[in-house]
């Protein structure tokens, strides 16, 4: 028994040390060579602009919105926007072959649009208990076997 434990400990030690033997720079350089982005300078400039706008404008507007609009109002706006997204979620449920999820999305949309006063209140979720599934097209592509 002791012999097996010693062999197992030695094997574990060798396995742990073998992880240190590889150099990450080779795999990174190889990946960079495979993914050449001819628009990289443009993309970096757009990213920098978006990051600057986020720090200078959007974060301040977001903080002011949170300070000025009460929680109840923010919840109504979120429910309304979610109700607008429901047809897209429904379409993705259908494309994924999830008919129960599609049924739930259709029910949520009808209930929230009618009883929920145009989607301002999540009646289907809060009262009836129909769960929201925010499906996107990336998930649909993954179901169909498309990679990243």
PDB file of C-alpha atoms in Angstrom, residues 60-71 73-74:
ATOM      1  CA  UNK A  60     -21.885  59.903 -15.481  1.00  0.00           C
ATOM      2  CA  UNK A  61     -25.246  59.667 -17.248  1.00  0.00           C
ATOM      3  CA  UNK A  62     -25.760  56.217 -15.756  1.00  0.00           C
ATOM      4  CA  UNK A  63     -24.961  57.465 -12.252  1.00  0.00           C
ATOM      5  CA  UNK A  64     -27.329  60.421 -12.680  1.00  0.00           C
ATOM      6  CA  UNK A  65     -30.067  58.114 -14.004  1.00  0.00           C
ATOM      7  CA  UNK A  66     -29.682  55.876 -10.947  1.00  0.00           C
ATOM      8  CA  UNK A  67     -29.773  58.873  -8.615  1.00  0.00           C
ATOM      9  CA  UNK A  68     -32.735  60.650 -10.230  1.00  0.00           C
ATOM     10  CA  UNK A  69     -35.055  57.845 -11.366  1.00  0.00           C
ATOM     11  CA  UNK A  70     -36.522  55.875  -8.449  1.00  0.00           C
ATOM     12  CA  UNK A  71     -36.178  52.092  -8.309  1.00  0.00           C
ATOM     13  CA  UNK A  73     -39.320  53.659 -12.474  1.00  0.00           C
ATOM     14  CA  UNK A  74     -36.123  51.828 -13.402  1.00  0.00           C
TER      15      UNK A  74
END
